[in-house]
Short mmCIF file of C-alpha atoms and ligand atoms in Angstrom, two decimals:
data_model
loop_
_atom_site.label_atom_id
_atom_site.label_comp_id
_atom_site.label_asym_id
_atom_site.label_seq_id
_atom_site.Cartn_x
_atom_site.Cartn_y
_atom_site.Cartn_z
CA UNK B 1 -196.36 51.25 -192.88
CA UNK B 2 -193.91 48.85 -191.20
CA UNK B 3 -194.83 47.83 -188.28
CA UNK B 4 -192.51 45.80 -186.09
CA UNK B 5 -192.13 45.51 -182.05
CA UNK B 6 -189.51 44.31 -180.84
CA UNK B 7 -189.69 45.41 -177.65
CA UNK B 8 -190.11 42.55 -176.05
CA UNK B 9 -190.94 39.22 -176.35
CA UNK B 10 -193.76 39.33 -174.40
CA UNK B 11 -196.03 41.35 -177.25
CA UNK B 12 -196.54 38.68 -179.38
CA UNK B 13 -200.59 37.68 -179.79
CA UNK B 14 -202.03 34.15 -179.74
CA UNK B 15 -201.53 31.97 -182.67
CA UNK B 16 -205.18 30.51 -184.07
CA UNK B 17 -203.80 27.20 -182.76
CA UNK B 18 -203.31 28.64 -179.70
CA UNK B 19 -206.66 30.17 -179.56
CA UNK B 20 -208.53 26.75 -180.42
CA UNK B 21 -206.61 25.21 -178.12
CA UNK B 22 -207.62 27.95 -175.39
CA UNK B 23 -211.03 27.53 -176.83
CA UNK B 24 -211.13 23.72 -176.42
CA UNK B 25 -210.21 24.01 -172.40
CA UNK B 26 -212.20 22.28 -169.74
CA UNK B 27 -212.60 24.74 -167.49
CA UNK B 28 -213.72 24.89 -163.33
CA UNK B 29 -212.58 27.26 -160.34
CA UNK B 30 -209.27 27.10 -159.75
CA UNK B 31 -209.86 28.79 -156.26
CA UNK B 32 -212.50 26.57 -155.41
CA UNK B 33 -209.49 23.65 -156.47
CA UNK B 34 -211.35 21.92 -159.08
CA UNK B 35 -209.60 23.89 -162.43
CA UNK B 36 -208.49 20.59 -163.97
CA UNK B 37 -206.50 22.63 -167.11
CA UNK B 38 -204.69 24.61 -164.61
CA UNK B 39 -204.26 21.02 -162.63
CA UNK B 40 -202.77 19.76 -165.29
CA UNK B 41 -200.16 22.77 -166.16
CA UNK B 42 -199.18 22.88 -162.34
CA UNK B 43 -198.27 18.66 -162.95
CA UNK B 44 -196.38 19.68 -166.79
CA UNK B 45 -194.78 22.06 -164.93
CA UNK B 46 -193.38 20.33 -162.27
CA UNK B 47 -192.35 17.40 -164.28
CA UNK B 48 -190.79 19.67 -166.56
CA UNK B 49 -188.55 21.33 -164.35
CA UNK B 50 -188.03 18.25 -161.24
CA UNK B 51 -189.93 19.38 -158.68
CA UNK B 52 -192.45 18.34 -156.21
CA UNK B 53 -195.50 20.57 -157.32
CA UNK B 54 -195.62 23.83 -159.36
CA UNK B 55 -197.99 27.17 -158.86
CA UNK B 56 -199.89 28.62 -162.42
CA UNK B 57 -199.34 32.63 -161.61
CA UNK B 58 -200.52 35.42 -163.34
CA UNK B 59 -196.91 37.20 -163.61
CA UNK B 60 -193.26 36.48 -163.37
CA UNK B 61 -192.77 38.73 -160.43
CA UNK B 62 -195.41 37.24 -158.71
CA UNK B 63 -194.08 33.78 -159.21
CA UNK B 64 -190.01 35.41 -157.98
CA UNK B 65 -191.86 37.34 -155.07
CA UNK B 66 -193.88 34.50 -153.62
CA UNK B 67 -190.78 32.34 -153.40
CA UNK B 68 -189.60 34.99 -151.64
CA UNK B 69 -192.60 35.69 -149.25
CA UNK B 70 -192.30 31.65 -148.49
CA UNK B 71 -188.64 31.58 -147.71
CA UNK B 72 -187.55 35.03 -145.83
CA UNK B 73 -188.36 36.86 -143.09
CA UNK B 74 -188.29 40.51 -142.57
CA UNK B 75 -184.84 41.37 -141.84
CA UNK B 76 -183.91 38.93 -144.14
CA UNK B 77 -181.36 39.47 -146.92
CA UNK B 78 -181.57 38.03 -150.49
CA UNK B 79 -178.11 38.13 -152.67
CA UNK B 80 -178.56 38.70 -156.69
CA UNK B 81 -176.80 40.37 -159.37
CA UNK B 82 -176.99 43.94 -159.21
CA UNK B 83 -178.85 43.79 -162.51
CA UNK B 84 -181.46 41.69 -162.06
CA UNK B 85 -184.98 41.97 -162.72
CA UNK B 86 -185.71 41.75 -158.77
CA UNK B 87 -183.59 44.64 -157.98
CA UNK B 88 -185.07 46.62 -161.63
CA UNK B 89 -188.17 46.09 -162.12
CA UNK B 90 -190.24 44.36 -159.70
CA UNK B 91 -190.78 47.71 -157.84
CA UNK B 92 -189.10 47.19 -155.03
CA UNK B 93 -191.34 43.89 -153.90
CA UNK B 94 -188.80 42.45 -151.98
CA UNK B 95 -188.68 44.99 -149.75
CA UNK B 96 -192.77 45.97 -149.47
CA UNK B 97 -193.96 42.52 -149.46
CA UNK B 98 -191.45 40.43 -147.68
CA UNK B 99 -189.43 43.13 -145.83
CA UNK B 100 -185.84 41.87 -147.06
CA UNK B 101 -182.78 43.64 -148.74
CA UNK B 102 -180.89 42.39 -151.35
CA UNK B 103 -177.08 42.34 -151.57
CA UNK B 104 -176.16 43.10 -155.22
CA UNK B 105 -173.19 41.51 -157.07
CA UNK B 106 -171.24 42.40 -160.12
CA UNK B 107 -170.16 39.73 -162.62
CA UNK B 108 -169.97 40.04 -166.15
CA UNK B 109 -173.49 39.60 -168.83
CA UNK B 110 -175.24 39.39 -165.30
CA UNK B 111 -173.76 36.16 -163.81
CA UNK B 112 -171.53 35.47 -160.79
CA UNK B 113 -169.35 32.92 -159.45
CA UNK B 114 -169.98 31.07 -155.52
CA UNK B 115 -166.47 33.14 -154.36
CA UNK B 116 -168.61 36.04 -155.00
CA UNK B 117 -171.74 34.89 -153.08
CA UNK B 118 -169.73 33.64 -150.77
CA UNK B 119 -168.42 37.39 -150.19
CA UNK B 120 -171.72 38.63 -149.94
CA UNK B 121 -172.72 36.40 -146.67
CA UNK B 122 -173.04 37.89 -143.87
CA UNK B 123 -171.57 37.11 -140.49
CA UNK B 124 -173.69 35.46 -137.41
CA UNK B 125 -174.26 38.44 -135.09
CA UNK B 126 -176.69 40.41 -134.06
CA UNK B 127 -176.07 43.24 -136.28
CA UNK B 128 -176.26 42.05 -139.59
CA UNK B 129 -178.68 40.89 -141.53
CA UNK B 130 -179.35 37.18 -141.96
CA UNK B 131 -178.29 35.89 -145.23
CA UNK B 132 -181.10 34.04 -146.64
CA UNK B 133 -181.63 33.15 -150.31
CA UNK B 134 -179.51 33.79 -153.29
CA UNK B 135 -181.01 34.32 -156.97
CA UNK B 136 -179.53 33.09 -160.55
CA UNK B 137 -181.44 35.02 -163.31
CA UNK B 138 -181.37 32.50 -166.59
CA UNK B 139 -181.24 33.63 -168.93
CA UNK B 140 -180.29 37.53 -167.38
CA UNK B 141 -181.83 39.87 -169.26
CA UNK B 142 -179.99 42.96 -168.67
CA UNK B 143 -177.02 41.48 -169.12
CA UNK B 144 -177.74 40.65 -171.95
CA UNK B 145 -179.87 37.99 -172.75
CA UNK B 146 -176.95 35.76 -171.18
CA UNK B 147 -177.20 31.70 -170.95
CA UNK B 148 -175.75 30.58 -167.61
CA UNK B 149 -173.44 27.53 -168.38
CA UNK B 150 -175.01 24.42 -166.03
CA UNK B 151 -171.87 23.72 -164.53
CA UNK B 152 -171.83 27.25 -162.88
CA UNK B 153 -175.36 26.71 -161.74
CA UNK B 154 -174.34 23.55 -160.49
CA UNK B 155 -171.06 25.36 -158.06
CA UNK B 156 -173.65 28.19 -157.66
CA UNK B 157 -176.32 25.40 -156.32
CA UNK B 158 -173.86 23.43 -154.11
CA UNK B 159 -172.15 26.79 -152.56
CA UNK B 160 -176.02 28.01 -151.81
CA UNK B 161 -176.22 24.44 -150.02
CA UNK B 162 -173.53 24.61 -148.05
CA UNK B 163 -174.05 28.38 -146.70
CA UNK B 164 -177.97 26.98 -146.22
CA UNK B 165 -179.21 29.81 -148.37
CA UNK B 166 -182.42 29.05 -150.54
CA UNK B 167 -181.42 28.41 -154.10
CA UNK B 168 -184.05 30.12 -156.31
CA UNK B 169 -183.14 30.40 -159.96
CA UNK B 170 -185.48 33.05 -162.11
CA UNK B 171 -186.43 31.32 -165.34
CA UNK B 172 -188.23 33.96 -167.15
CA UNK B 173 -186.46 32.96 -170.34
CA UNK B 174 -185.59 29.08 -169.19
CA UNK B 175 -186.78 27.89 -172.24
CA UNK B 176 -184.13 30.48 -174.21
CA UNK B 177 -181.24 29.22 -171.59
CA UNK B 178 -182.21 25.38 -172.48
CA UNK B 179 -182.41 25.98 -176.22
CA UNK B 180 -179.24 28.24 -176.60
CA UNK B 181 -177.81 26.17 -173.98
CA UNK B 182 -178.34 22.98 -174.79
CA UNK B 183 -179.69 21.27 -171.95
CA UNK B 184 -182.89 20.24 -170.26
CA UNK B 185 -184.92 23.09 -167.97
CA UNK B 186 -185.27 20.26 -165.41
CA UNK B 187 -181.49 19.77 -165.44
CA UNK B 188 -181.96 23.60 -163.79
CA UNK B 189 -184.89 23.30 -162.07
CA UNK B 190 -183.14 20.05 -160.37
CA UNK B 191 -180.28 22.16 -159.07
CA UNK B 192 -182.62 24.77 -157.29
CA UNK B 193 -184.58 25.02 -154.33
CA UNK B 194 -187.65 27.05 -156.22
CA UNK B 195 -187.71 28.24 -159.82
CA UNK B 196 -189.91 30.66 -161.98
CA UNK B 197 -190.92 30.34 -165.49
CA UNK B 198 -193.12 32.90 -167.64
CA UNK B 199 -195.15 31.62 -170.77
CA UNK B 200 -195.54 35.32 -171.99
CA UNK B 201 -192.31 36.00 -172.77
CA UNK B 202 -190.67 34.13 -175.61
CA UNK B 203 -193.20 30.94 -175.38
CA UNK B 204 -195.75 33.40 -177.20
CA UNK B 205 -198.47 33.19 -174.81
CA UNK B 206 -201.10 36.35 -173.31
CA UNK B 207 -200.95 36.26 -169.94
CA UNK B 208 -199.17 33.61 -167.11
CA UNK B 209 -195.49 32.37 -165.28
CA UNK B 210 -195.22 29.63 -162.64
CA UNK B 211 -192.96 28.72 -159.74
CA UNK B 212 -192.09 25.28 -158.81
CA UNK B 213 -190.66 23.72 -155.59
CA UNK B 214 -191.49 21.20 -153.05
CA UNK B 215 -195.32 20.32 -151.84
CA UNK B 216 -194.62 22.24 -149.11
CA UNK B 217 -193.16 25.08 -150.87
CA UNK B 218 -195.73 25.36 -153.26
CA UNK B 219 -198.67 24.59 -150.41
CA UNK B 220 -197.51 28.32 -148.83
CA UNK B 221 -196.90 29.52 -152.14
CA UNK B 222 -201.02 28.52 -153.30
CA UNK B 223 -201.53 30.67 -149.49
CA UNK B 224 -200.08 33.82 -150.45
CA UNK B 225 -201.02 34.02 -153.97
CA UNK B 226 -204.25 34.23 -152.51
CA UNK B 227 -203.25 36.80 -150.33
CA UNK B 228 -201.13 38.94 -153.20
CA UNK B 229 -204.42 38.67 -154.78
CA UNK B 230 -203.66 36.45 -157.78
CA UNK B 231 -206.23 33.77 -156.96
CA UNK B 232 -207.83 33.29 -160.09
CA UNK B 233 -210.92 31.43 -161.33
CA UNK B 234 -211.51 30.05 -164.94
CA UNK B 235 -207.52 30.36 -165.49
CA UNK B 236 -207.81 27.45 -167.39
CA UNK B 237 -208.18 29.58 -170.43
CA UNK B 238 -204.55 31.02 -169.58
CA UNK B 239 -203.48 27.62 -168.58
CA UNK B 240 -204.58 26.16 -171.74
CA UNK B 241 -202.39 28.63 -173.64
CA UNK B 242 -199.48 27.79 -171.48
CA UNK B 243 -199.51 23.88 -172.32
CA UNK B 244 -200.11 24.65 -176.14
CA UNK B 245 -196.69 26.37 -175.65
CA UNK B 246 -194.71 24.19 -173.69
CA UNK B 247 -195.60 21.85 -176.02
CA UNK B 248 -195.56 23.80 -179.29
CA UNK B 249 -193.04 26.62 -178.92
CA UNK B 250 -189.99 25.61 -177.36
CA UNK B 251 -187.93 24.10 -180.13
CA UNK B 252 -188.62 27.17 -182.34
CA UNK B 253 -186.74 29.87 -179.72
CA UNK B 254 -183.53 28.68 -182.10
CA UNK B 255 -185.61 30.33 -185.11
CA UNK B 256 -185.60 33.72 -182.27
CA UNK B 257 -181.86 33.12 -181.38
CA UNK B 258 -180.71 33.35 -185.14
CA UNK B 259 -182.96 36.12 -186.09
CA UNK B 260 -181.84 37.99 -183.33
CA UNK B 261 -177.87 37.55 -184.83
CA UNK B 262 -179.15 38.03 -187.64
CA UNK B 263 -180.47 41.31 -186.91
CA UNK B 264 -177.12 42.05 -185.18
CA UNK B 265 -175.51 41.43 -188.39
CA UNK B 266 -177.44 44.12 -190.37
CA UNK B 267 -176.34 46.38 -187.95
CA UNK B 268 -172.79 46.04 -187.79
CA UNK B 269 -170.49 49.12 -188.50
CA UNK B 270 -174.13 51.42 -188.93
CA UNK B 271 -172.33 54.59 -187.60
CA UNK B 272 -174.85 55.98 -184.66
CA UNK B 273 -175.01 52.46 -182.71
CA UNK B 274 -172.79 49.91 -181.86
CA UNK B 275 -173.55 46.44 -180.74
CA UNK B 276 -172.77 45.54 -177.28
CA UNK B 277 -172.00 42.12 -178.64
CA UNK B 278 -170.56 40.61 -182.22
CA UNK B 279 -173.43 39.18 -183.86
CA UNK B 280 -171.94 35.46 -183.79
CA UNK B 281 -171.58 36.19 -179.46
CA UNK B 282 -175.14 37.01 -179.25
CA UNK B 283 -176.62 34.56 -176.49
CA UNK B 284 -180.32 34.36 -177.33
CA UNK B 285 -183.48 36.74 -178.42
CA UNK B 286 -181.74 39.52 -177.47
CA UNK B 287 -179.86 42.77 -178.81
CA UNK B 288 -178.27 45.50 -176.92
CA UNK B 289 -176.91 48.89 -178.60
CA UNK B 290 -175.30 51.54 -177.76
CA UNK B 291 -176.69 54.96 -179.12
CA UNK B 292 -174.39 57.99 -180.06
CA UNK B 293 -174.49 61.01 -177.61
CA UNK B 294 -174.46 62.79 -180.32
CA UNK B 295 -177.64 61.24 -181.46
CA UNK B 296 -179.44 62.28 -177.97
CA UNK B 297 -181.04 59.92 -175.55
CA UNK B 298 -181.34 56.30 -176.25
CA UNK B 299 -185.22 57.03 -175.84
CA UNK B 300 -185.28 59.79 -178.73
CA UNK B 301 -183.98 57.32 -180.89
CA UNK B 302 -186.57 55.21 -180.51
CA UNK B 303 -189.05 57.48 -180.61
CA UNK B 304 -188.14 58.35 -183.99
CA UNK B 305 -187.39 54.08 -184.97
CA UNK B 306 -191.14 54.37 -183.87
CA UNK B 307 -192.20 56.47 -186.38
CA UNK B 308 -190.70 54.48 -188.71
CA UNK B 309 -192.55 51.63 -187.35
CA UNK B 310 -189.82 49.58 -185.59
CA UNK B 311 -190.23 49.61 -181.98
CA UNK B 312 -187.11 49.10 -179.48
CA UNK B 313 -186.82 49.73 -176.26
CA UNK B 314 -184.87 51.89 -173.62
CA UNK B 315 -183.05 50.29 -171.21
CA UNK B 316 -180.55 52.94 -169.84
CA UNK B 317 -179.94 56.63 -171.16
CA UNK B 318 -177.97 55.33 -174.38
CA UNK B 319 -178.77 51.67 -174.61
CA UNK B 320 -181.38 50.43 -176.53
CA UNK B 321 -182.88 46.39 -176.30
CA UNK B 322 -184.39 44.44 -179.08
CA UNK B 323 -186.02 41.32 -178.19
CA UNK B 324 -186.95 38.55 -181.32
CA UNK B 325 -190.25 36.54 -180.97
CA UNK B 326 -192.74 34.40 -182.21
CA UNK B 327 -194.53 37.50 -184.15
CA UNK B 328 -191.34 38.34 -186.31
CA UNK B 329 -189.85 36.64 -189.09
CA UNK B 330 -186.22 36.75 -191.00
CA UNK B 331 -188.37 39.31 -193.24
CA UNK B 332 -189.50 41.34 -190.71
CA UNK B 333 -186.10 41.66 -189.46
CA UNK B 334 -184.36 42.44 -192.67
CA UNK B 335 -187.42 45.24 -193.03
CA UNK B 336 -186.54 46.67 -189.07
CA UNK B 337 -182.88 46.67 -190.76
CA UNK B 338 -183.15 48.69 -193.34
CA UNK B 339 -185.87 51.13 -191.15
CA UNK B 340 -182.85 51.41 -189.00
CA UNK B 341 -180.38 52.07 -190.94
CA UNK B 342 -182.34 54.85 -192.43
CA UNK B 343 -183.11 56.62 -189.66
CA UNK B 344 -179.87 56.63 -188.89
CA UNK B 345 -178.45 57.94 -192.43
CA UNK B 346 -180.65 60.57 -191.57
CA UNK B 347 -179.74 61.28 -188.16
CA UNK B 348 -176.12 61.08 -188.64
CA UNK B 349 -175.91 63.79 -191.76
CA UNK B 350 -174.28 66.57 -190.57
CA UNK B 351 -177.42 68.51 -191.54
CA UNK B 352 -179.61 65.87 -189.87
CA UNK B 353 -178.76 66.49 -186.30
CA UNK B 354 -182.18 64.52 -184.73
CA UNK B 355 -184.64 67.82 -183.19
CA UNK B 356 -186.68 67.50 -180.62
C1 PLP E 401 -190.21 39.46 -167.54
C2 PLP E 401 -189.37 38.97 -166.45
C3 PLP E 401 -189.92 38.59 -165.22
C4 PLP E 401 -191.39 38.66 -164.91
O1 PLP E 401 -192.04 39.74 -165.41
P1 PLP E 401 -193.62 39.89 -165.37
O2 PLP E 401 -193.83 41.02 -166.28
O3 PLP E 401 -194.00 40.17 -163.97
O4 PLP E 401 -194.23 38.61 -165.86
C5 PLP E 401 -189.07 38.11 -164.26
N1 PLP E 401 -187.75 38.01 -164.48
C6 PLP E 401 -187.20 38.35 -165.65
C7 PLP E 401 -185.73 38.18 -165.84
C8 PLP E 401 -187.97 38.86 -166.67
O5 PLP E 401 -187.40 39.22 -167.83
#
């Protein structure tokens, strides 16, 4: 049977070159401080996105929450889109770990303007609470998969500056942003204060993110990883994997960018779903429907894609995300297509009302 997953990019396995190159690693104990492939990533890193020094992690969240943990007090109040992944799905870290709120905005595909971080600061006095980092999430992934233009970033950066909040941009999908986007992740990294990157999303690797900032950032940061528990020893292995990408997989997110339109396309006008966005607006690995109510809960549906062997995922009570990756080709696409599409024939027969 079919079997495609596309519901996320972070499911994709190691390529044999990959492995070999994991294989190949000088190892040591990174706790101990003598992990020279994880030594080497933390440099790549850095250089890659113009900062100081940069922190191998073992997740994305970790990488977004230690920034956090380094930068804010308790009482402390972080601004972000409403929709972000720190507000969604990073269980309320913020919060348990650092003791800070977060002030959510609204702005369209998950971005927002400095007039509208601006509105967000609070006042000087004793009652509120102190206004202390603000967070870009590039590309956003709720909103859609959605590229932040560098010249916002840049307004974004210098209004952050000037209200001496903490710039920390969340780079999960940099490498999408910079290849959709057409420019450099340093030209990003630059602009911030801290940023996060994960390898396990669309740069195909197992396990591993980092977070980059100044030595002294990143000298805290090394502290509380520790504490969070995400010391780890021969993570050279990981690291290994996450240089193979950086060095392998970024140019070929385009291939993930058009396959994702190009599933969009073999969609369009399938009564049951409709695309969020036109195929040709589609940002970058990423594709939003919305399901019929008449078809039952966005997670029914893909229940039953599932059966079919195309796996999607829920991301609200009738929306449904698709993510492109490494592990799926135009083929594979066409063949989630026309699984779709069937289902939904089905489905939508006047007979076929979907049963639980
Ligand atoms: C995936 C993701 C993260 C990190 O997730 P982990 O699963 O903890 O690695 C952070 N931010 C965004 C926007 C993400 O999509």
């Amino acid at each position: 049977m079919t079997s495609i997953d596309l519901r996320s990019d972070t499911v994709t396995r190691p390529t044999a070159a990959m492995w070999e190159a994991m294989r190949r690693a000088e190892l040591g104990d990174d706790v101990l401080g003598d992990e020279p492939t994880v030594s080497a990533l933390e440099s790549k890193v850095a250089a890659l996105l113009g900062h100081e020094a940069a922190l191998f992690t073992p997740s994305g969240t970790m990488a977004n929450q230690l920034a956090i943990r380094c930068v804010c007090e308790a009482g402390d109040e972080i601004i972000a889109h409403r929709e972000s992944h720190i507000i969604h799905y990073e269980t309320a870290a913020p919060a348990a770990l650092s003791g800070c709120a977060i002030a959510g905005l609204d702005g369209p595909g998950g971005l927002f303007d400095p007039e509208e971080m601006r509105r967000a600061l609070r006042g000087r006095d004793i009652h509120s609470p102190r206004s202390r980092m603000v967070v870009a999430e590039n590309t956003h992934n709720r909103g859609g998969g959605t590229i932040w233009p560098l010249e916002q970033l840049q307004e974004l950066s210098r209004a952050a500056r000037s209200a001496e909040l903490h710039f920390h941009v969340d780079g999960a999908r940099l490498a999408n942003a910079s290849v959709a986007g057409g420019y450099a992740m340093r030209d990003v990294g630059t602009l911030t204060d801290s940023i996060s990157i994960c390898f396990s999303k669309g740069l195909g690797c197992p396990v591993g993110s980092a977070l980059a900032g100044s030595h002294d950032l990143i000298t805290r940061a090394r502290r509380f990883r520790k504490m969070f528990g995400g010391g780890m020893r021969q993570s050279g292995l990981l690291a290994a994997a996450a240089i193979w990408a950086l060095d392998h997989h970024v140019d070929r997110l385009a291939h993930d960018h058009a396959n994702a339109r190009r599933f969009a396309r073999g969609l369009v006008g399938t009564p049951g779903v409709e695309l969020e966005l036109a195929p040709d607006a589609i940002p970058t690995n990423m594709v939003f429907l919305r399901v019929a109510p008449a078809l039952g809960a966005a997670s029914h549906l893909a229940a039953r894609l599932a059966d079919r062997g195309v796996r999607l995922i829920p991301m609200g009570p009738q929306r449904l995300r698709a993510v492109t990756h490494l592990d799926v080709d135009a083929h594979a696409i066409d063949e989630a297509i026309a699984a779709i599409r069937s289902v939904l024939d089905e489905a939508m027969r006047p007979s076929g009302t979907i049963r639980r």
